[in-house]
Short mmCIF file of C-alpha atoms in Angstrom, two decimals:
data_model
loop_
_atom_site.label_atom_id
_atom_site.label_comp_id
_atom_site.label_asym_id
_atom_site.label_seq_id
_atom_site.Cartn_x
_atom_site.Cartn_y
_atom_site.Cartn_z
CA ILE Q 115 -108.54 56.44 108.78
CA ALA Q 116 -111.57 58.47 108.41
CA ARG Q 117 -113.11 56.28 111.35
CA LEU Q 118 -110.03 56.90 113.33
CA ILE Q 119 -110.26 60.56 113.21
CA PHE Q 120 -113.74 60.78 114.08
CA ARG Q 121 -113.32 58.53 117.21
CA ALA Q 122 -110.22 60.64 118.30
CA ASN Q 123 -112.64 63.55 117.91
CA ILE Q 124 -110.33 65.80 115.79
CA PRO Q 125 -112.06 68.97 115.30
CA PHE Q 126 -111.32 69.52 111.73
CA ARG Q 127 -111.76 66.51 109.44
CA MET Q 128 -111.78 67.15 105.98
CA GLY Q 129 -112.79 64.64 103.05
CA THR Q 130 -114.10 64.31 99.76
CA SER Q 131 -117.80 64.45 98.45
CA HIS Q 132 -117.04 61.39 96.51
CA ARG Q 133 -116.73 58.76 99.27
CA TRP Q 134 -119.51 57.83 101.06
CA TYR Q 135 -117.85 57.13 104.57
CA HIS Q 136 -116.87 60.87 104.64
CA TYR Q 137 -120.44 61.55 105.05
CA LEU Q 138 -120.17 59.55 108.53
CA TYR Q 139 -116.91 60.44 109.67
CA CYS Q 140 -115.85 63.92 108.19
CA ASN Q 141 -117.59 67.38 108.90
CA GLN Q 142 -115.83 69.05 106.08
CA ARG Q 143 -116.49 67.92 102.47
CA ILE Q 144 -115.03 69.13 99.29
CA LYS Q 145 -116.01 68.37 95.78
CA LEU Q 146 -113.01 66.55 94.46
CA ASN Q 147 -112.80 64.22 91.59
CA ARG Q 148 -109.18 62.50 91.51
CA LYS Q 149 -110.02 60.10 88.98
CA ASN Q 150 -109.88 62.47 86.03
CA ALA Q 151 -108.02 65.03 87.66
CA THR Q 152 -105.17 66.89 85.76
CA LEU Q 153 -103.66 68.16 88.76
CA HIS Q 154 -100.49 66.83 90.54
CA GLU Q 155 -101.26 64.60 93.58
CA ALA Q 156 -99.86 67.28 95.55
CA GLN Q 157 -101.84 69.93 94.52
CA LEU Q 158 -104.97 67.76 94.76
CA ASN Q 159 -104.01 67.37 98.48
CA LEU Q 160 -104.00 70.82 99.17
CA VAL Q 161 -107.31 71.40 97.62
CA LEU Q 162 -108.61 69.40 100.96
CA LEU Q 163 -107.44 72.37 102.80
CA THR Q 164 -110.22 74.70 101.48
CA PRO Q 165 -112.37 75.02 104.31
CA LEU Q 166 -109.36 76.26 106.43
CA ARG Q 167 -109.53 79.55 104.18
CA ILE Q 168 -105.74 79.54 103.61
CA THR Q 169 -103.99 79.68 100.21
CA THR Q 170 -104.54 76.45 98.46
CA GLN Q 171 -103.51 76.84 95.03
CA TYR Q 172 -100.16 76.58 94.04
CA SER Q 173 -98.20 75.59 90.60
CA VAL Q 174 -95.68 72.56 90.60
CA PRO Q 175 -92.64 74.97 90.16
CA GLN Q 176 -93.86 76.83 93.41
CA LEU Q 177 -94.26 73.50 95.28
CA LYS Q 178 -90.65 72.73 94.20
CA GLN Q 179 -89.48 75.81 96.31
CA LEU Q 180 -91.74 74.99 99.46
CA ILE Q 181 -90.96 71.36 99.76
CA LYS Q 182 -88.04 70.52 101.84
CA LEU Q 183 -87.92 67.32 104.24
CA SER Q 184 -85.10 67.22 106.94
CA LEU Q 185 -84.46 64.80 109.40
CA LYS Q 186 -82.60 64.92 112.41
CA PRO Q 187 -78.98 63.42 112.54
CA THR Q 188 -79.83 59.60 112.93
CA PRO Q 189 -76.81 57.19 113.19
CA LEU Q 190 -76.57 54.84 110.47
CA PRO Q 191 -75.78 50.96 111.15
CA GLU Q 192 -71.91 50.79 110.93
CA ARG Q 193 -72.14 47.88 108.27
CA VAL Q 194 -73.88 50.14 106.04
CA GLU Q 195 -72.42 53.65 106.91
CA LYS Q 196 -68.89 52.08 106.01
CA LEU Q 197 -70.13 51.03 102.39
CA LEU Q 198 -70.50 54.70 101.49
CA ASP Q 199 -67.77 56.29 99.30
CA PRO Q 200 -66.89 59.96 99.26
CA GLN Q 201 -65.09 59.92 96.34
CA ARG Q 202 -67.83 58.33 94.40
CA PHE Q 203 -71.49 59.40 93.38
CA ASN Q 204 -73.41 57.28 96.04
CA LEU Q 205 -76.63 55.95 94.20
CA ILE Q 206 -79.65 54.06 95.34
CA ILE Q 207 -81.32 51.81 93.15
CA HIS Q 208 -84.88 51.10 94.56
CA ALA Q 209 -86.13 49.01 91.56
CA LEU Q 210 -89.48 47.58 93.04
CA SER Q 211 -92.88 49.35 94.45
CA ASN Q 212 -94.32 46.62 96.73
CA ASN Q 213 -96.55 45.98 94.07
CA ASN Q 214 -97.93 49.66 94.14
CA GLY Q 215 -96.97 50.74 90.49
CA ARG Q 216 -95.83 49.50 86.92
CA GLU Q 217 -92.13 48.52 87.38
CA TRP Q 218 -89.21 48.86 85.07
CA PRO Q 219 -87.78 45.31 84.54
CA LEU Q 220 -85.17 43.84 86.76
CA SER Q 221 -83.05 42.87 83.22
CA TYR Q 222 -83.10 46.59 82.68
CA TYR Q 223 -81.70 47.49 85.87
CA GLN Q 224 -78.96 44.63 85.75
CA ARG Q 225 -77.80 45.96 82.33
CA LEU Q 226 -77.75 49.47 83.69
CA ILE Q 227 -75.90 48.76 86.68
CA SER Q 228 -73.24 46.65 84.57
CA GLU Q 229 -72.81 49.98 82.16
CA LEU Q 230 -72.37 52.74 84.92
CA PRO Q 231 -68.68 53.17 85.33
CA VAL Q 232 -67.58 51.61 88.58
CA GLU Q 233 -65.04 54.23 89.10
CA ARG Q 234 -67.92 57.05 89.36
CA PHE Q 235 -70.92 55.33 90.75
CA ASN Q 236 -71.01 53.23 94.26
CA ILE Q 237 -74.41 51.62 93.89
CA PHE Q 238 -77.05 50.34 96.57
CA ILE Q 239 -79.84 48.10 95.75
CA THR Q 240 -82.51 48.91 98.48
CA GLY Q 241 -86.16 47.68 98.93
CA ALA Q 242 -88.75 46.37 101.77
CA PRO Q 243 -88.18 43.08 103.53
CA ASN Q 244 -90.70 41.12 101.40
CA GLU Q 245 -88.82 42.03 98.27
CA MET Q 246 -85.44 40.48 99.24
CA ALA Q 247 -86.19 37.09 97.60
CA GLN Q 248 -87.27 39.20 94.36
CA LEU Q 249 -84.19 41.33 94.26
CA LYS Q 250 -81.36 38.80 95.26
CA PRO Q 251 -80.87 37.50 91.65
CA LEU Q 252 -80.64 41.29 90.74
CA ALA Q 253 -77.81 41.73 93.47
CA ASN Q 254 -76.10 38.56 92.53
CA LYS Q 255 -75.74 39.34 89.12
CA CYS Q 256 -74.27 43.03 89.76
CA PRO Q 257 -71.21 42.02 92.02
CA TYR Q 258 -70.20 45.48 92.18
CA SER Q 259 -73.39 47.09 94.09
CA HIS Q 260 -74.40 46.60 97.68
CA ASN Q 261 -77.42 44.76 98.37
CA ILE Q 262 -79.03 46.36 101.55
CA CYS Q 263 -82.57 45.09 100.68
CA GLY Q 264 -84.32 44.90 104.03
CA GLN Q 265 -81.59 45.95 106.14
CA LEU Q 266 -83.00 49.39 107.13
CA SER Q 267 -85.85 50.83 108.86
CA LEU Q 268 -87.63 53.65 107.52
CA ASN Q 269 -85.98 56.18 109.61
CA GLU Q 270 -82.60 54.41 108.69
CA LEU Q 271 -83.55 54.52 104.96
CA ILE Q 272 -84.35 58.13 105.20
CA ALA Q 273 -81.22 58.72 107.18
CA PHE Q 274 -79.23 56.83 104.67
CA MET Q 275 -80.51 58.96 101.68
CA GLN Q 276 -79.38 61.96 103.29
CA HIS Q 277 -75.67 60.42 102.97
CA CYS Q 278 -76.22 59.46 99.43
CA ASP Q 279 -76.20 61.69 96.22
CA GLY Q 280 -78.74 60.28 94.38
CA LEU Q 281 -81.86 57.73 94.09
CA LEU Q 282 -83.50 55.99 90.99
CA ALA Q 283 -86.99 54.59 91.12
CA GLY Q 284 -90.27 53.87 89.59
CA SER Q 285 -93.31 55.70 91.14
CA THR Q 286 -93.03 54.76 94.99
CA GLY Q 287 -92.79 56.28 98.31
CA PRO Q 288 -88.81 56.36 98.62
CA LEU Q 289 -88.89 58.42 95.16
CA HIS Q 290 -90.74 61.22 96.64
CA ILE Q 291 -88.96 61.04 100.04
CA ALA Q 292 -85.36 61.47 98.26
CA SER Q 293 -86.59 64.20 96.24
CA ALA Q 294 -87.97 65.96 99.26
CA LEU Q 295 -84.87 65.54 100.85
CA GLY Q 296 -83.25 67.60 98.08
CA ILE Q 297 -80.94 64.78 96.77
CA LYS Q 298 -80.90 64.07 92.86
CA THR Q 299 -83.74 61.86 91.87
CA LEU Q 300 -84.99 59.97 88.83
CA GLY Q 301 -88.32 58.60 88.58
CA LEU Q 302 -89.46 56.04 85.76
CA TYR Q 303 -93.00 56.50 84.56
CA PRO Q 304 -95.64 54.63 82.51
CA PRO Q 305 -98.01 56.75 80.33
CA SER Q 306 -101.31 55.91 82.15
CA GLN Q 307 -103.22 58.85 83.03
CA THR Q 308 -103.66 57.59 86.71
CA MET Q 309 -99.97 56.89 87.00
CA ASN Q 310 -98.31 59.43 84.96
CA PRO Q 311 -95.71 61.98 86.27
CA THR Q 312 -98.60 64.79 85.63
CA ARG Q 313 -100.07 63.39 88.44
CA TRP Q 314 -97.08 61.62 90.49
CA ALA Q 315 -93.78 63.15 89.41
CA PRO Q 316 -91.46 63.71 92.36
CA ILE Q 317 -91.12 67.14 93.41
CA GLY Q 318 -87.84 68.83 94.48
CA GLN Q 319 -85.36 70.99 93.26
CA GLN Q 320 -83.00 68.08 91.91
CA ALA Q 321 -86.14 65.93 90.93
CA ASN Q 322 -86.33 64.53 87.60
CA TYR Q 323 -88.31 61.68 85.34
CA LEU Q 324 -88.36 59.77 82.39
CA VAL Q 325 -91.98 58.74 81.24
CA ALA Q 326 -92.46 55.62 78.77
CA LYS Q 327 -93.98 56.68 75.09
CA SER Q 328 -97.33 56.52 74.80
CA GLY Q 329 -99.08 53.62 73.02
CA CYS Q 330 -98.06 49.91 73.84
CA VAL Q 331 -96.60 47.49 71.55
CA LYS Q 332 -99.13 44.83 72.87
CA LYS Q 333 -101.76 44.59 74.80
CA CYS Q 334 -101.02 45.40 78.59
CA LEU Q 335 -101.31 42.28 80.90
CA TYR Q 336 -101.23 44.69 84.16
CA PRO Q 337 -101.36 43.82 86.56
CA GLU Q 338 -100.71 40.17 86.07
CA ASP Q 339 -97.46 41.47 84.39
CA ARG Q 340 -96.24 44.53 86.36
CA THR Q 341 -93.40 45.03 83.93
CA CYS Q 342 -95.89 45.92 81.37
CA ALA Q 343 -94.78 46.79 77.86
CA CYS Q 344 -95.10 50.61 78.56
CA MET Q 345 -92.30 50.24 80.65
CA LYS Q 346 -90.29 48.08 78.62
CA VAL Q 347 -90.10 50.39 75.81
CA LEU Q 348 -88.29 52.91 78.24
CA THR Q 349 -84.76 52.09 77.18
CA VAL Q 350 -81.76 51.66 79.35
CA ASP Q 351 -79.87 54.20 77.26
CA ARG Q 352 -82.29 57.05 78.34
CA VAL Q 353 -81.82 56.36 81.75
CA LYS Q 354 -78.03 56.02 81.77
CA THR Q 355 -77.69 59.45 80.14
CA VAL Q 356 -79.50 61.06 82.80
CA LEU Q 357 -77.46 59.25 85.41
CA LEU Q 358 -74.21 60.01 83.54
CA SER Q 359 -74.98 63.62 83.60
CA TRP Q 360 -75.23 63.64 87.33
CA LYS Q 361 -72.20 65.33 89.28
CA LYS Q 362 -71.39 64.56 92.81
#
């Protein structure tokens, strides 16, 4: 990306002083160490705007009031639109993170879906096309849910979120998109310093998160076992309690 913006002759090219290639391609370098930072990722990104001499320091509550994503009306595929139920809470469950984060076990999602009252919740399972095979067993074991994994483009997924009432996911892109759209969101996080909600929580006026307790019950095998022990400590009952408190 740094090389591309250099080739495009973009006049302001901000980077950090901690990456050697930013000395080749960026003309503004800010002293910023993300590894041990205690700020939210959104706050760290704003620090990169320091050379513009604008306000760059905002608290997370202030950012919640400022962040709002809107999308021009985008028609949904008819096969998906007709699955929405105006009488029930339309809930998206985005169970995987495309191997970018630590994930809640699929067996936990299965139990959660089976315990949510079907008369209140209309559930959609979403995911990237390359996650279809991994999510198929979950969809097969949850006959009351709608499996639309891999059926929507990114623009269609965002438009679909605007038609839904809430989203449940781990720390992944769709969680942050949904929270910015203003729908109810619940993110599931490990206690790891670089992955915890202090750094990566969704920012939105209806965004929430749960974090697993610190201290694994066994040595963490991540990344070999992406559903590490920390995430397994995060119980179905804790997640269900939050979802049951959501009103349409």
